[in-house]
Amino acid sequence: MKNSIEIYKQLLCCIALIMITFTATGCGGRESSPPPTETEKSKVAQKSIDDFIAAAKKSPKQAAQNLSILMESLEAYASEYEGPYIELRDAAKELLSLYQSSAAKDKIDAQLEVLQQKASALSAG
């Protein structure tokens, strides 16, 4: 019994040592990838918006919840990449506010169009 506890402690120490070595030397098994290009970033953001808008038109009752989830990505984009992503995030915030206040359908549709335009402008600019 005592012998197996000692073996277990030694095994844990070896695992910890290996993990520390890999972390310290940067040998995590994955090569670091280059940062995304502007085109890649804009395509991902635009696809996310396009998918959201399609889902919002198909199922308006779940749009606010879906937009809340999308907002996390838009917040990250805005804080990391700034520029037009801030405008995109702000347009989405306005839309979320309209959903939360149960605004009229025409106001929501108009803001969906604004959001779509901002997303399309990413790839145009």
Coordinates of C-alpha atoms in Angstrom, one line a residue:
M1 CA 0.0 0.0 0.0
K2 CA 2.7 2.4 1.0
N3 CA 4.7 1.4 -2.1
S4 CA 1.9 2.1 -4.4
I5 CA 1.4 5.6 -2.9
E6 CA 5.1 6.4 -3.5
I7 CA 4.8 5.2 -7.1
Y8 CA 1.8 7.4 -7.6
K9 CA 3.6 10.4 -6.2
Q10 CA 6.6 9.8 -8.4
L11 CA 4.3 9.4 -11.4
L12 CA 2.6 12.7 -10.6
C13 CA 6.0 14.5 -10.2
C14 CA 7.2 13.1 -13.6
I15 CA 4.0 14.3 -15.3
A16 CA 4.2 17.7 -13.8
L17 CA 7.9 18.0 -14.7
I18 CA 7.1 17.0 -18.4
M19 CA 4.3 19.5 -18.6
I20 CA 6.5 22.3 -17.1
T21 CA 9.2 21.4 -19.6
F22 CA 6.9 21.5 -22.6
T23 CA 5.4 24.8 -21.4
A24 CA 8.7 26.4 -20.7
T25 CA 10.3 25.4 -24.0
G26 CA 7.2 26.0 -26.1
C27 CA 6.9 22.4 -27.2
G28 CA 3.1 22.2 -27.0
G29 CA 2.9 20.0 -30.1
R30 CA 1.2 22.8 -32.2
E31 CA 3.0 25.2 -34.5
S32 CA 1.9 28.7 -34.0
S33 CA -0.3 30.0 -36.8
P34 CA 0.0 33.4 -38.3
P35 CA -2.6 36.0 -37.3
P36 CA -5.7 36.2 -39.6
T37 CA -5.6 38.5 -42.5
E38 CA -8.0 41.4 -42.9
T39 CA -9.8 39.4 -45.5
E40 CA -10.1 36.3 -43.3
K41 CA -11.4 38.4 -40.4
S42 CA -14.0 40.2 -42.5
K43 CA -15.2 37.0 -44.1
V44 CA -15.7 35.3 -40.7
A45 CA -17.5 38.3 -39.3
Q46 CA -19.7 38.7 -42.4
K47 CA -20.6 35.0 -42.4
S48 CA -21.6 35.2 -38.8
I49 CA -23.8 38.2 -39.4
D50 CA -25.3 36.7 -42.6
D51 CA -26.1 33.4 -40.7
F52 CA -27.6 35.4 -37.8
I53 CA -29.8 37.5 -40.1
A54 CA -31.1 34.4 -42.0
A55 CA -31.9 32.7 -38.7
A56 CA -33.6 35.9 -37.3
K57 CA -35.8 36.1 -40.3
K58 CA -36.7 32.5 -40.1
S59 CA -37.3 32.4 -36.3
P60 CA -37.8 35.9 -34.9
K61 CA -38.7 34.7 -31.5
Q62 CA -35.1 33.3 -30.9
A63 CA -33.3 36.2 -32.6
A64 CA -32.6 38.1 -29.4
Q65 CA -31.1 35.1 -27.7
N66 CA -29.0 34.3 -30.9
L67 CA -27.9 37.9 -31.1
S68 CA -26.8 37.8 -27.4
I69 CA -24.5 34.9 -28.3
L70 CA -23.2 36.6 -31.4
M71 CA -22.5 39.8 -29.4
E72 CA -19.7 38.0 -27.6
S73 CA -17.8 37.5 -30.9
L74 CA -18.6 41.0 -32.0
E75 CA -17.3 42.4 -28.7
A76 CA -14.0 40.5 -29.1
Y77 CA -13.6 41.6 -32.7
A78 CA -14.3 45.3 -31.8
S79 CA -11.8 45.2 -28.9
E80 CA -9.1 43.4 -30.8
Y81 CA -9.4 44.7 -34.4
E82 CA -11.3 48.1 -33.8
G83 CA -12.2 50.1 -36.8
P84 CA -15.2 48.9 -38.7
Y85 CA -15.8 46.1 -36.2
I86 CA -16.7 48.8 -33.6
E87 CA -19.4 50.1 -35.9
L88 CA -20.6 46.5 -36.6
R89 CA -20.8 45.8 -32.8
D90 CA -22.6 49.1 -32.2
A91 CA -25.2 48.3 -34.9
A92 CA -25.7 44.9 -33.3
K93 CA -26.1 46.5 -29.8
E94 CA -28.8 48.8 -31.2
L95 CA -30.6 45.8 -32.7
L96 CA -30.4 43.9 -29.4
S97 CA -31.9 46.9 -27.7
L98 CA -34.8 46.9 -30.1
Y99 CA -35.4 43.2 -29.5
Q100 CA -35.3 43.7 -25.7
S101 CA -37.7 46.6 -25.9
S102 CA -40.1 44.6 -28.1
A103 CA -39.8 47.3 -30.8
A104 CA -42.0 47.3 -33.9
K105 CA -41.2 44.8 -36.7
D106 CA -40.4 47.6 -39.2
K107 CA -37.8 49.1 -36.8
I108 CA -36.2 45.7 -36.2
D109 CA -36.1 45.0 -40.0
A110 CA -34.5 48.4 -40.6
Q111 CA -31.8 47.7 -38.0
L112 CA -31.2 44.2 -39.5
E113 CA -30.6 46.0 -42.8
V114 CA -28.1 48.4 -41.2
L115 CA -26.3 45.4 -39.6
Q116 CA -26.2 43.7 -43.0
Q117 CA -24.8 46.8 -44.7
K118 CA -22.1 47.2 -42.0
A119 CA -21.1 43.5 -42.4
S120 CA -21.1 43.8 -46.2
A121 CA -18.9 46.9 -46.0
L122 CA -16.2 44.9 -44.2
S123 CA -15.4 43.0 -47.4
A124 CA -15.8 46.0 -49.6
G125 CA -13.4 48.1 -47.7

